[in-house]
Short mmCIF file of C-alpha atoms and ligand atoms in Angstrom, two decimals:
data_model
loop_
_atom_site.label_atom_id
_atom_site.label_comp_id
_atom_site.label_asym_id
_atom_site.label_seq_id
_atom_site.Cartn_x
_atom_site.Cartn_y
_atom_site.Cartn_z
CA UNK A 836 -45.01 236.64 49.90
CA UNK A 837 -42.69 236.60 52.85
CA UNK A 838 -42.76 237.65 56.47
CA UNK A 839 -43.63 235.95 59.71
CA UNK A 840 -47.38 236.08 59.03
CA UNK A 841 -47.04 234.02 55.92
CA UNK A 842 -47.52 230.29 56.37
CA UNK A 843 -44.82 228.42 54.47
CA UNK A 844 -45.80 224.86 55.31
CA UNK A 845 -49.31 223.78 56.12
CA UNK A 846 -50.30 220.23 57.03
CA UNK A 847 -54.03 219.64 57.35
CA UNK A 848 -55.79 216.55 58.62
CA UNK A 849 -53.20 214.15 57.19
CA UNK A 850 -53.68 210.39 57.49
CA UNK A 851 -51.06 207.81 56.70
CA UNK A 852 -51.07 204.07 57.37
CA UNK A 853 -48.83 201.17 56.35
CA UNK A 854 -51.17 198.20 55.92
CA UNK A 855 -53.01 198.20 59.23
CA UNK A 856 -50.39 200.22 61.09
CA UNK A 857 -52.01 203.66 61.41
CA UNK A 858 -49.17 206.13 61.82
CA UNK A 859 -50.61 209.60 61.22
CA UNK A 860 -54.23 210.08 62.22
CA UNK A 861 -55.42 213.45 61.01
CA UNK A 862 -52.38 215.50 61.97
CA UNK A 863 -52.23 219.26 61.32
CA UNK A 864 -49.40 221.78 61.47
CA UNK A 865 -48.68 225.33 60.29
CA UNK A 866 -45.16 226.62 60.00
CA UNK A 867 -44.71 230.36 59.63
CA UNK A 868 -42.06 231.93 57.45
CA UNK A 869 -38.79 232.17 59.35
CA UNK A 870 -39.93 229.96 62.18
CA UNK A 871 -38.04 226.98 63.52
CA UNK A 872 -40.50 224.35 64.69
CA UNK A 873 -39.56 221.21 66.53
CA UNK A 874 -41.50 217.96 66.72
CA UNK A 875 -40.77 215.81 69.74
CA UNK A 876 -41.81 212.21 70.00
CA UNK A 877 -40.72 208.71 70.88
CA UNK A 878 -39.03 206.68 68.17
CA UNK A 879 -41.32 204.82 65.83
CA UNK A 880 -44.14 207.28 66.38
CA UNK A 881 -44.18 208.68 62.83
CA UNK A 882 -41.86 211.68 62.90
CA UNK A 883 -39.94 210.62 59.80
CA UNK A 884 -43.16 209.64 58.07
CA UNK A 885 -44.46 213.19 58.56
CA UNK A 886 -41.28 214.80 57.21
CA UNK A 887 -41.18 212.47 54.23
CA UNK A 888 -44.80 213.25 53.46
CA UNK A 889 -43.99 216.95 53.36
CA UNK A 890 -41.40 216.47 50.59
CA UNK A 891 -43.53 213.92 48.76
CA UNK A 892 -41.34 210.88 49.49
CA UNK A 893 -44.42 209.27 51.02
CA UNK A 894 -47.98 209.89 49.95
CA UNK A 895 -50.62 210.13 52.68
CA UNK A 896 -54.04 208.63 52.04
CA UNK A 897 -55.95 211.69 53.09
CA UNK A 898 -55.47 215.33 53.92
CA UNK A 899 -53.61 218.24 52.45
CA UNK A 900 -50.01 219.40 52.63
CA UNK A 901 -49.07 222.73 51.12
CA UNK A 902 -45.54 224.01 50.84
CA UNK A 903 -45.19 227.62 49.71
CA UNK A 904 -48.87 227.57 48.79
CA UNK A 905 -48.58 224.52 46.54
CA UNK A 906 -50.38 221.27 47.26
CA UNK A 907 -47.83 218.46 47.56
CA UNK A 908 -50.15 215.46 47.73
CA UNK A 909 -50.83 214.22 44.23
CA UNK A 910 -48.38 216.71 42.74
CA UNK A 911 -46.79 215.77 39.41
CA UNK A 912 -43.18 214.67 39.63
CA UNK A 913 -41.92 217.60 37.63
CA UNK A 914 -43.61 220.14 39.90
CA UNK A 915 -42.48 218.23 42.94
CA UNK A 916 -38.88 218.43 41.75
CA UNK A 917 -39.18 222.15 41.17
CA UNK A 918 -40.48 222.58 44.70
CA UNK A 919 -37.79 220.30 46.14
CA UNK A 920 -35.10 222.62 44.87
CA UNK A 921 -36.18 225.02 47.60
CA UNK A 922 -36.20 222.41 50.32
CA UNK A 923 -33.17 220.97 52.08
CA UNK A 924 -33.50 217.63 53.84
CA UNK A 925 -31.09 216.39 56.49
CA UNK A 926 -31.44 212.64 56.88
CA UNK A 927 -31.19 210.81 60.16
CA UNK A 928 -27.97 209.03 59.26
CA UNK A 929 -26.89 211.76 56.84
CA UNK A 930 -27.48 209.52 53.78
CA UNK A 931 -24.24 210.64 52.14
CA UNK A 932 -23.65 208.95 48.78
CA UNK A 933 -21.11 206.38 49.84
CA UNK A 934 -19.49 205.97 46.43
CA UNK A 935 -18.68 209.68 46.25
CA UNK A 936 -16.15 211.77 48.15
CA UNK A 937 -17.25 214.58 50.44
CA UNK A 938 -16.50 217.06 47.68
CA UNK A 939 -18.58 215.12 45.15
CA UNK A 940 -21.40 214.75 47.64
CA UNK A 941 -21.57 218.51 48.00
CA UNK A 942 -21.13 219.16 44.29
CA UNK A 943 -23.91 216.77 43.42
CA UNK A 944 -26.89 219.10 44.01
CA UNK A 945 -25.09 221.96 42.27
CA UNK A 946 -24.11 219.97 39.20
CA UNK A 947 -27.59 218.60 38.80
CA UNK A 948 -29.53 221.80 39.11
CA UNK A 949 -27.48 224.89 38.47
CA UNK A 950 -25.36 225.94 35.58
CA UNK A 951 -22.60 227.11 37.87
CA UNK A 952 -19.14 226.71 36.31
CA UNK A 953 -16.33 224.66 37.83
CA UNK A 954 -14.86 227.57 39.73
CA UNK A 955 -18.16 228.62 41.28
CA UNK A 956 -18.91 225.04 42.26
CA UNK A 957 -15.53 224.58 43.83
CA UNK A 958 -15.79 227.88 45.73
CA UNK A 959 -19.24 227.02 46.94
CA UNK A 960 -18.18 223.61 48.19
CA UNK A 961 -15.29 225.09 50.10
CA UNK A 962 -17.48 227.81 51.58
CA UNK A 963 -19.97 225.17 52.75
CA UNK A 964 -17.28 223.09 54.37
CA UNK A 965 -16.02 226.16 56.16
CA UNK A 966 -19.51 226.86 57.46
CA UNK A 967 -19.63 223.43 59.07
CA UNK A 968 -15.95 223.49 60.03
CA UNK A 969 -14.76 220.52 57.97
CA UNK A 970 -12.48 221.92 55.26
CA UNK A 971 -10.01 219.10 55.88
CA UNK A 972 -12.50 216.39 55.04
CA UNK A 973 -12.97 217.50 51.45
CA UNK A 974 -11.33 214.49 49.82
CA UNK A 975 -12.44 211.87 52.30
CA UNK A 976 -14.97 209.14 51.60
CA UNK A 977 -18.08 209.06 53.83
CA UNK A 978 -16.92 205.78 55.36
CA UNK A 979 -13.89 207.60 56.79
CA UNK A 980 -16.00 210.11 58.71
CA UNK A 981 -17.28 209.93 62.27
CA UNK A 982 -21.01 210.17 63.00
CA UNK A 983 -20.78 213.84 63.89
CA UNK A 984 -18.77 214.67 60.78
CA UNK A 985 -21.31 212.86 58.60
CA UNK A 986 -24.10 214.93 60.10
CA UNK A 987 -22.18 218.11 59.37
CA UNK A 988 -21.59 217.12 55.77
CA UNK A 989 -25.25 216.14 55.47
CA UNK A 990 -26.13 219.57 56.80
CA UNK A 991 -23.76 221.26 54.37
CA UNK A 992 -25.21 219.31 51.46
CA UNK A 993 -28.77 220.17 52.46
CA UNK A 994 -28.17 223.92 52.47
CA UNK A 995 -25.71 224.25 49.61
CA UNK A 996 -28.45 225.46 47.27
CA UNK A 997 -29.64 227.98 49.87
CA UNK A 998 -33.10 226.51 50.32
CA UNK A 999 -35.86 228.48 52.01
CA UNK A 1000 -36.96 225.47 53.97
CA UNK A 1001 -34.90 222.80 55.70
CA UNK A 1002 -36.27 219.62 57.26
CA UNK A 1003 -34.06 217.95 59.85
CA UNK A 1004 -34.63 214.30 60.76
CA UNK A 1005 -33.07 213.71 64.18
CA UNK A 1006 -30.00 215.84 63.56
CA UNK A 1007 -28.42 214.94 66.88
CA UNK A 1008 -29.45 211.29 67.27
CA UNK A 1009 -26.59 208.92 67.97
CA UNK A 1010 -24.12 211.65 68.92
CA UNK A 1011 -22.43 212.25 72.24
CA UNK A 1012 -23.93 215.18 74.20
CA UNK A 1013 -21.12 217.57 73.35
CA UNK A 1014 -21.21 216.91 69.61
CA UNK A 1015 -25.00 216.98 69.72
CA UNK A 1016 -24.88 220.42 71.24
CA UNK A 1017 -22.41 221.62 68.65
CA UNK A 1018 -24.72 220.45 65.89
CA UNK A 1019 -27.70 222.18 67.50
CA UNK A 1020 -25.74 225.42 67.75
CA UNK A 1021 -24.62 225.05 64.17
CA UNK A 1022 -28.21 224.58 63.00
CA UNK A 1023 -29.27 227.68 64.89
CA UNK A 1024 -26.49 229.81 63.45
CA UNK A 1025 -27.05 228.62 59.88
CA UNK A 1026 -30.76 229.30 60.14
CA UNK A 1027 -30.18 232.81 61.38
CA UNK A 1028 -27.54 233.46 58.77
CA UNK A 1029 -29.63 232.29 55.80
CA UNK A 1030 -33.15 233.01 57.03
CA UNK A 1031 -34.16 229.37 56.89
CA UNK A 1032 -37.60 228.13 57.87
CA UNK A 1033 -37.34 224.69 59.38
CA UNK A 1034 -38.99 221.68 60.90
CA UNK A 1035 -36.83 219.49 63.10
CA UNK A 1036 -37.94 216.14 64.43
CA UNK A 1037 -36.03 214.85 67.39
CA UNK A 1038 -36.24 213.26 70.79
CA UNK A 1039 -33.34 215.39 72.03
CA UNK A 1040 -34.75 218.00 74.43
CA UNK A 1041 -31.53 219.97 74.50
CA UNK A 1042 -31.64 220.32 70.73
CA UNK A 1043 -35.26 221.43 70.96
CA UNK A 1044 -34.40 223.98 73.62
CA UNK A 1045 -31.67 225.49 71.49
CA UNK A 1046 -33.37 225.76 68.12
CA UNK A 1047 -37.14 225.74 68.66
CA UNK A 1048 -39.48 228.67 68.35
CA UNK A 1049 -42.34 226.29 68.88
CA UNK A 1050 -42.47 222.66 69.98
CA UNK A 1051 -45.08 220.03 69.13
CA UNK A 1052 -45.43 216.76 70.96
CA UNK A 1053 -46.38 213.86 68.71
CA UNK A 1054 -48.08 210.79 70.07
CA UNK A 1055 -50.65 208.35 68.73
CA UNK A 1056 -50.74 209.97 65.31
CA UNK A 1057 -51.53 213.49 66.49
CA UNK A 1058 -49.91 216.48 68.13
CA UNK A 1059 -51.03 216.17 71.71
CA UNK A 1060 -49.50 219.41 72.97
CA UNK A 1061 -47.67 222.42 71.68
CA UNK A 1062 -46.00 225.52 72.97
CA UNK A 1063 -42.65 227.13 73.60
CA UNK A 1064 -39.97 225.18 75.44
CA UNK A 1065 -40.69 226.95 78.71
CA UNK A 1066 -44.44 226.52 78.39
CA UNK A 1067 -44.13 222.79 77.81
CA UNK A 1068 -41.57 222.40 80.55
CA UNK A 1069 -44.03 223.96 83.00
CA UNK A 1070 -46.89 221.82 81.68
CA UNK A 1071 -48.77 219.68 84.14
CA UNK A 1072 -49.91 217.23 81.50
CA UNK A 1073 -48.57 213.80 82.49
CA UNK A 1074 -47.25 212.74 79.06
CA UNK A 1075 -45.45 216.02 78.46
CA UNK A 1076 -44.08 215.96 81.95
CA UNK A 1077 -42.87 212.41 81.57
CA UNK A 1078 -41.22 213.31 78.31
CA UNK A 1079 -39.35 216.22 79.80
CA UNK A 1080 -38.28 214.23 82.82
CA UNK A 1081 -37.26 211.01 81.12
CA UNK A 1082 -35.16 212.55 78.44
CA UNK A 1083 -33.37 215.07 80.59
CA UNK B 600 -66.76 164.02 61.26
CA UNK B 601 -66.80 165.49 57.79
CA UNK B 602 -66.52 169.02 59.23
CA UNK B 603 -63.11 168.50 60.75
CA UNK B 604 -60.85 168.33 57.66
CA UNK B 605 -62.57 171.30 55.98
CA UNK B 606 -61.70 173.46 58.95
CA UNK B 607 -58.16 172.29 58.88
CA UNK B 608 -57.77 173.06 55.21
CA UNK B 609 -58.86 176.66 55.38
CA UNK B 610 -55.73 178.19 56.89
CA UNK B 611 -53.59 176.13 54.58
CA UNK B 612 -55.57 177.22 51.55
CA UNK B 613 -55.39 180.82 52.61
CA UNK B 614 -51.65 180.46 53.09
CA UNK B 615 -51.24 179.03 49.60
CA UNK B 616 -53.47 181.66 48.09
CA UNK B 617 -51.48 184.40 49.76
CA UNK B 618 -48.23 182.95 48.50
CA UNK B 619 -49.55 182.76 44.96
CA UNK B 620 -50.88 186.30 45.20
CA UNK B 621 -47.51 187.50 46.51
CA UNK B 622 -45.66 185.74 43.71
CA UNK B 623 -47.98 187.24 41.09
CA UNK B 624 -47.48 190.69 42.57
CA UNK B 625 -43.74 190.16 42.47
CA UNK B 626 -43.84 189.13 38.81
CA UNK B 627 -46.00 192.13 38.01
CA UNK B 628 -43.70 194.39 40.01
CA UNK B 629 -40.53 193.20 38.25
CA UNK B 630 -42.19 193.41 34.83
CA UNK B 631 -43.32 196.99 35.39
CA UNK B 632 -39.96 197.90 36.88
CA UNK B 633 -38.19 196.42 33.86
CA UNK B 634 -40.47 198.05 31.30
CA UNK B 635 -39.89 201.47 32.86
CA UNK B 636 -36.33 201.20 31.54
CA UNK B 637 -37.56 201.71 27.98
CA UNK B 638 -39.48 204.81 28.95
CA UNK B 639 -36.38 206.36 30.45
CA UNK B 640 -33.49 205.25 28.34
CA UNK B 641 -34.13 207.51 25.35
CA UNK B 642 -35.12 210.57 27.36
CA UNK B 643 -32.71 213.10 28.92
CA UNK B 644 -31.05 213.62 31.31
CA UNK B 645 -28.49 211.07 30.14
CA UNK B 646 -26.00 209.90 32.73
CA UNK B 647 -23.15 208.92 30.43
CA UNK B 648 -20.59 209.33 33.19
CA UNK B 649 -22.40 206.84 35.38
CA UNK B 650 -22.78 204.34 32.53
CA UNK B 651 -19.06 204.51 31.85
CA UNK B 652 -18.26 204.04 35.51
CA UNK B 653 -20.47 200.96 35.67
CA UNK B 654 -18.98 199.55 32.48
CA UNK B 655 -15.52 199.85 34.02
CA UNK B 656 -16.69 198.18 37.19
CA UNK B 657 -18.56 195.38 35.45
CA UNK B 658 -15.62 194.63 33.21
CA UNK B 659 -13.01 194.55 35.92
CA UNK B 660 -15.28 192.58 38.22
CA UNK B 661 -16.08 189.77 35.81
CA UNK B 662 -13.11 189.53 33.45
CA UNK B 663 -10.76 187.47 35.63
CA UNK B 664 -13.43 184.92 36.45
CA UNK B 665 -14.64 184.77 32.85
CA UNK B 666 -11.11 184.22 31.57
CA UNK B 667 -10.72 181.12 33.69
CA UNK B 668 -14.22 179.86 33.00
CA UNK B 669 -13.90 180.40 29.24
CA UNK B 670 -10.59 178.60 28.84
CA UNK B 671 -11.53 175.65 31.01
CA UNK B 672 -14.96 175.31 29.43
CA UNK B 673 -13.35 174.89 25.99
CA UNK B 674 -10.74 172.53 27.31
CA UNK B 675 -13.28 170.29 28.97
CA UNK B 676 -15.66 170.35 26.06
CA UNK B 677 -12.88 169.14 23.74
CA UNK B 678 -11.70 166.52 26.21
CA UNK B 679 -15.19 165.15 26.70
CA UNK B 680 -16.24 165.22 23.06
CA UNK B 681 -13.14 163.72 21.53
CA UNK B 682 -13.79 160.09 22.54
CA UNK B 683 -17.45 160.28 21.55
CA UNK B 684 -16.72 161.76 18.16
CA UNK B 685 -13.92 159.25 17.57
CA UNK B 686 -16.30 156.42 18.34
CA UNK B 687 -18.47 157.58 15.42
CA UNK B 688 -15.44 158.25 13.28
CA UNK B 689 -16.21 161.95 13.32
CA UNK B 690 -13.13 163.20 15.13
CA UNK B 691 -12.43 165.64 12.31
CA UNK B 692 -15.57 167.56 13.16
CA UNK B 693 -14.33 168.46 16.61
CA UNK B 694 -13.30 172.07 15.91
CA UNK B 695 -16.61 172.75 14.18
CA UNK B 696 -18.57 171.11 16.95
CA UNK B 697 -16.79 173.10 19.61
CA UNK B 698 -17.22 176.36 17.74
CA UNK B 699 -20.93 175.83 17.21
CA UNK B 700 -21.67 174.66 20.73
CA UNK B 701 -19.78 177.50 22.27
CA UNK B 702 -20.98 180.29 20.03
CA UNK B 703 -24.61 179.26 19.87
CA UNK B 704 -25.23 178.11 23.38
CA UNK B 705 -22.58 177.56 26.01
CA UNK B 706 -20.73 180.82 25.59
CA UNK B 707 -23.74 183.11 26.01
CA UNK B 708 -25.42 181.13 28.79
CA UNK B 709 -22.35 180.38 30.87
CA UNK B 710 -21.17 183.98 30.55
CA UNK B 711 -24.59 185.22 31.59
CA UNK B 712 -24.76 182.89 34.59
CA UNK B 713 -21.28 183.86 35.76
CA UNK B 714 -22.03 187.55 35.35
CA UNK B 715 -25.38 187.07 37.10
CA UNK B 716 -23.58 185.58 40.07
CA UNK B 717 -20.99 188.28 40.16
CA UNK B 718 -22.90 191.36 39.07
CA UNK B 719 -26.59 190.86 39.83
CA UNK B 720 -25.79 190.26 43.48
CA UNK B 721 -23.46 193.24 43.46
CA UNK B 722 -26.13 195.52 42.06
CA UNK B 723 -28.70 194.14 44.51
CA UNK B 724 -26.42 194.79 47.47
CA UNK B 725 -25.26 198.19 46.25
CA UNK B 726 -28.70 199.55 45.48
CA UNK B 727 -30.15 197.80 48.52
CA UNK B 728 -27.74 199.48 50.88
CA UNK B 729 -28.50 202.82 49.24
CA UNK B 730 -32.14 202.10 49.91
CA UNK B 731 -31.81 201.25 53.59
CA UNK B 732 -29.46 204.15 54.31
CA UNK B 733 -31.91 206.57 52.66
CA UNK B 734 -29.51 207.49 49.87
CA UNK B 735 -32.28 206.80 47.37
CA UNK B 736 -34.55 209.18 49.26
CA UNK B 737 -31.71 211.69 49.27
CA UNK B 738 -31.44 211.48 45.48
CA UNK B 739 -35.15 211.97 45.16
CA UNK B 740 -35.30 215.05 47.38
CA UNK B 741 -32.42 216.59 45.49
CA UNK B 742 -34.74 216.26 42.48
CA UNK B 743 -32.73 213.51 40.77
CA UNK B 744 -34.77 210.57 39.55
CA UNK B 745 -33.25 207.54 41.30
CA UNK B 746 -34.55 205.17 38.62
CA UNK B 747 -32.80 207.12 35.90
CA UNK B 748 -29.63 207.65 37.91
CA UNK B 749 -29.25 204.22 39.49
CA UNK B 750 -31.23 201.73 37.44
CA UNK B 751 -31.11 202.88 33.83
CA UNK B 752 -27.36 203.40 34.00
CA UNK B 753 -26.71 199.94 35.44
CA UNK B 754 -29.09 198.10 33.13
CA UNK B 755 -27.62 199.88 30.14
CA UNK B 756 -24.08 199.03 31.22
CA UNK B 757 -25.03 195.36 31.65
CA UNK B 758 -26.74 195.22 28.25
CA UNK B 759 -23.77 196.85 26.55
CA UNK B 760 -21.08 194.77 28.18
CA UNK B 761 -22.66 191.33 27.89
CA UNK B 762 -22.09 190.90 24.13
CA UNK B 763 -18.48 192.00 24.56
CA UNK B 764 -17.86 189.63 27.45
CA UNK B 765 -19.54 186.82 25.57
CA UNK B 766 -17.42 187.36 22.48
CA UNK B 767 -14.38 187.25 24.75
CA UNK B 768 -15.49 184.02 26.43
CA UNK B 769 -16.39 182.45 23.08
CA UNK B 770 -12.94 183.18 21.79
CA UNK B 771 -11.20 181.86 24.90
CA UNK B 772 -13.31 178.70 24.98
CA UNK B 773 -12.57 177.93 21.35
CA UNK B 774 -8.93 178.55 22.08
CA UNK B 775 -9.22 176.27 25.12
CA UNK B 776 -10.54 173.59 22.79
CA UNK B 777 -7.48 174.03 20.65
CA UNK B 778 -5.17 173.74 23.65
CA UNK B 779 -6.76 170.42 24.54
CA UNK B 780 -6.43 169.17 20.96
CA UNK B 781 -2.88 170.37 20.75
CA UNK B 782 -1.89 168.68 24.02
CA UNK B 783 -3.48 165.36 23.14
CA UNK B 784 -3.06 165.22 19.35
CA UNK B 785 -0.57 167.91 18.61
CA UNK B 786 -3.09 169.50 16.23
CA UNK B 787 -2.03 172.41 14.12
CA UNK B 788 -3.24 175.84 15.13
CA UNK B 789 -3.97 176.81 11.56
CA UNK B 790 -5.99 173.72 10.76
CA UNK B 791 -8.07 174.02 13.91
CA UNK B 792 -8.95 177.66 13.37
CA UNK B 793 -9.62 177.23 9.66
CA UNK B 794 -12.15 174.56 10.60
CA UNK B 795 -13.66 176.83 13.25
CA UNK B 796 -14.04 179.78 10.92
CA UNK B 797 -15.47 177.71 8.11
CA UNK B 798 -18.07 176.16 10.37
CA UNK B 799 -19.40 179.41 11.82
CA UNK B 800 -22.00 181.31 9.91
CA UNK B 801 -23.50 184.69 10.49
CA UNK B 802 -26.73 183.02 11.63
CA UNK B 803 -24.85 181.15 14.34
CA UNK B 804 -23.10 184.21 15.66
CA UNK B 805 -25.92 186.74 15.52
CA UNK B 806 -28.47 185.03 17.82
CA UNK B 807 -25.69 183.80 20.08
CA UNK B 808 -24.29 187.25 20.70
CA UNK B 809 -27.61 189.03 20.28
CA UNK B 810 -29.40 187.22 23.06
CA UNK B 811 -26.77 188.26 25.55
CA UNK B 812 -28.07 191.82 25.31
CA UNK B 813 -31.32 190.49 26.74
CA UNK B 814 -29.41 188.53 29.40
CA UNK B 815 -27.59 191.71 30.39
CA UNK B 816 -30.89 193.53 30.66
CA UNK B 817 -32.24 190.79 32.93
CA UNK B 818 -29.15 190.84 35.13
CA UNK B 819 -29.39 194.59 35.57
CA UNK B 820 -33.14 194.82 36.06
CA UNK B 821 -33.40 192.00 38.57
CA UNK B 822 -30.44 193.16 40.61
CA UNK B 823 -31.75 196.71 40.73
CA UNK B 824 -35.31 195.61 41.48
CA UNK B 825 -34.18 193.56 44.45
CA UNK B 826 -32.12 196.48 45.68
CA UNK B 827 -34.88 199.01 45.23
CA UNK B 828 -37.30 196.84 47.16
CA UNK B 829 -34.98 196.01 50.01
CA UNK B 830 -36.93 196.28 53.21
CA UNK B 831 -35.60 198.32 56.05
CA UNK B 832 -32.57 196.97 57.87
CA UNK B 833 -29.22 195.60 56.84
CA UNK B 834 -30.21 191.93 56.73
CA UNK B 835 -32.46 192.97 53.86
CA UNK B 836 -29.37 193.83 51.82
CA UNK B 837 -28.00 190.29 51.97
CA UNK B 838 -31.39 188.93 51.05
CA UNK B 839 -31.60 191.29 48.08
CA UNK B 840 -28.22 190.09 46.81
CA UNK B 841 -29.07 186.41 47.10
CA UNK B 842 -32.50 186.57 45.55
CA UNK B 843 -31.09 188.67 42.73
CA UNK B 844 -28.72 185.86 41.73
CA UNK B 845 -31.35 183.14 41.98
CA UNK B 846 -33.99 185.08 40.06
CA UNK B 847 -31.60 186.32 37.41
CA UNK B 848 -30.19 182.83 36.77
CA UNK B 849 -33.65 181.31 36.47
CA UNK B 850 -34.79 184.00 34.11
CA UNK B 851 -31.71 183.67 31.95
CA UNK B 852 -32.20 179.94 31.51
CA UNK B 853 -35.87 180.38 30.81
CA UNK B 854 -35.38 183.20 28.34
CA UNK B 855 -32.64 181.22 26.62
CA UNK B 856 -35.08 178.40 26.01
CA UNK B 857 -37.59 180.81 24.52
CA UNK B 858 -35.00 182.47 22.33
CA UNK B 859 -33.65 179.15 21.05
CA UNK B 860 -37.17 178.13 20.07
CA UNK B 861 -37.73 181.44 18.36
CA UNK B 862 -34.50 181.36 16.39
CA UNK B 863 -35.28 177.82 15.23
CA UNK B 864 -38.67 179.05 14.19
CA UNK B 865 -37.41 182.04 12.23
CA UNK B 866 -33.92 181.06 11.11
CA UNK B 867 -34.23 177.29 11.11
CA UNK B 868 -32.02 174.92 13.12
CA UNK B 869 -29.03 175.55 10.83
CA UNK B 870 -26.42 172.85 10.54
N1 ADP C 2167 -41.82 202.64 54.29
C1 ADP C 2167 -42.45 202.09 55.33
N2 ADP C 2167 -43.12 200.93 55.20
C2 ADP C 2167 -43.79 200.38 56.21
N3 ADP C 2167 -43.85 200.90 57.45
C3 ADP C 2167 -43.20 202.06 57.66
C4 ADP C 2167 -42.46 202.71 56.61
N4 ADP C 2167 -41.95 203.85 57.12
C5 ADP C 2167 -42.33 203.90 58.42
N5 ADP C 2167 -43.08 202.83 58.75
C6 ADP C 2167 -43.69 202.59 60.06
O1 ADP C 2167 -44.24 203.80 60.52
C7 ADP C 2167 -44.01 203.96 61.90
C8 ADP C 2167 -43.32 205.29 62.15
O2 ADP C 2167 -42.03 205.27 61.60
P1 ADP C 2167 -41.06 206.52 61.62
O3 ADP C 2167 -41.77 207.72 61.11
O4 ADP C 2167 -39.83 206.11 60.91
O5 ADP C 2167 -40.76 206.70 63.17
P2 ADP C 2167 -39.88 207.83 63.86
O6 ADP C 2167 -40.84 208.63 64.66
O7 ADP C 2167 -38.91 207.09 64.72
O8 ADP C 2167 -39.22 208.60 62.79
C9 ADP C 2167 -43.21 202.76 62.36
O9 ADP C 2167 -44.09 201.87 62.94
C10 ADP C 2167 -42.66 202.20 61.08
O10 ADP C 2167 -42.53 200.81 61.18
MG1 MG C 2168 -37.23 208.55 62.21
#
């Protein structure tokens, strides 16, 4: 099943706490096929916790999360791994394997899960680097890259297997405004090119403006407001207003 | 009047109880973490490439230090024992005594402690920094089991390399003993090593080398456990490295005691 009416990711009444720190308090979300949804929220509010719950890195205490019609919570590891092959995840600080070169970082997902031969792998890696504009970095170690370059490589690694879904954890955090904008544009163009459905968590309004079909505002464990960028910008709700004013 | 102390004791008791509970949880956690190794090690996917890489690293990391330690250990042992043995008129037993002490006890334990200091901390820091920078999460979402990829490979490398390193240290220490004898008494190389070889029996060598496999396992498991459980933030990485060394060393000494008792029980004290 595909098409914009199909719901690819559905989060229903999800609760997650760490000891007595209640982070998610019955949160719900539906992401339609082909949509690019953005979650805005202050840091420490639970954005990463939500993303990690969706790929099964964290297990909520209650609720239901379905990805492509399969329940993630309580899923067996083997099934989870099968599902994860269709999901790309861009980590906040890129999480490149620091003992591997850029090339090896990109090869890693291919070597582990496809039976592509050396030539295919090498072509694919080069193609990916071209997409993110970093062909020259191929033999560098992650420690030799700038923050923006790391994000690009992280992006390239996340989509090298052509996943249907990509989750972005603060793709522009820690970058200067110009680089941040370049990354946002890159995300937009990759998503259009490969028909990716995505959830992006961020506190960068500019990024949200560029890539979002729909924006959710997370606070106190729940989505307090949602709408398009323009709708939320025109909102009279004090928290939303404050958010749009402070960050811009 | 009698109420007062009771009230004062309660927070203290709770504190102690919590500490004990935490310690028990930790022991349980490490045990389970360590036992998982056996569930994984015989099941594909095998990461031979990673194991080889770690073997290379472990070897090159610890060999220089072990070379120095091995030689000097033998030298000192001979220097220190010579007067004592002479006093009992047993100076002729020196090569045998050195060989037995080194092969049965000092070689394995000193090697393990040196490697624990060098390698356990390294594994703790390496895995710990992968944890805090979300590289372990990244492995998991790319459908690679981090335990299999990071832990099994390191533990296996440690368990494989420890007997080899120990044999190397044993040899160097015995040679160090000879150097000391040669410097002070101008002993003959041939005589010394004939004595050494005649004194060593299979039952001395087997437990001595064999137990180092277990030491290697401990070094790997404890380092990796500390790394895997590094809490968020970079200061956690340093803590993981330090506690890995402390815990690994303690466990090695403790396990050594148990193994010595067991070998006496099953093979007799020898002699
Ligand atoms: N693994 C964890 N263990 C304990 N607490 C955690 C863990 N992950 C997140 N938290 C807590 O959950 C809250 C939300 O964290 P996070 O989702 O990382 O925030 P952000 O919105 O900045 O991504 C924070 O209070 C954090 O301390
Ligand atoms: Mg976060």
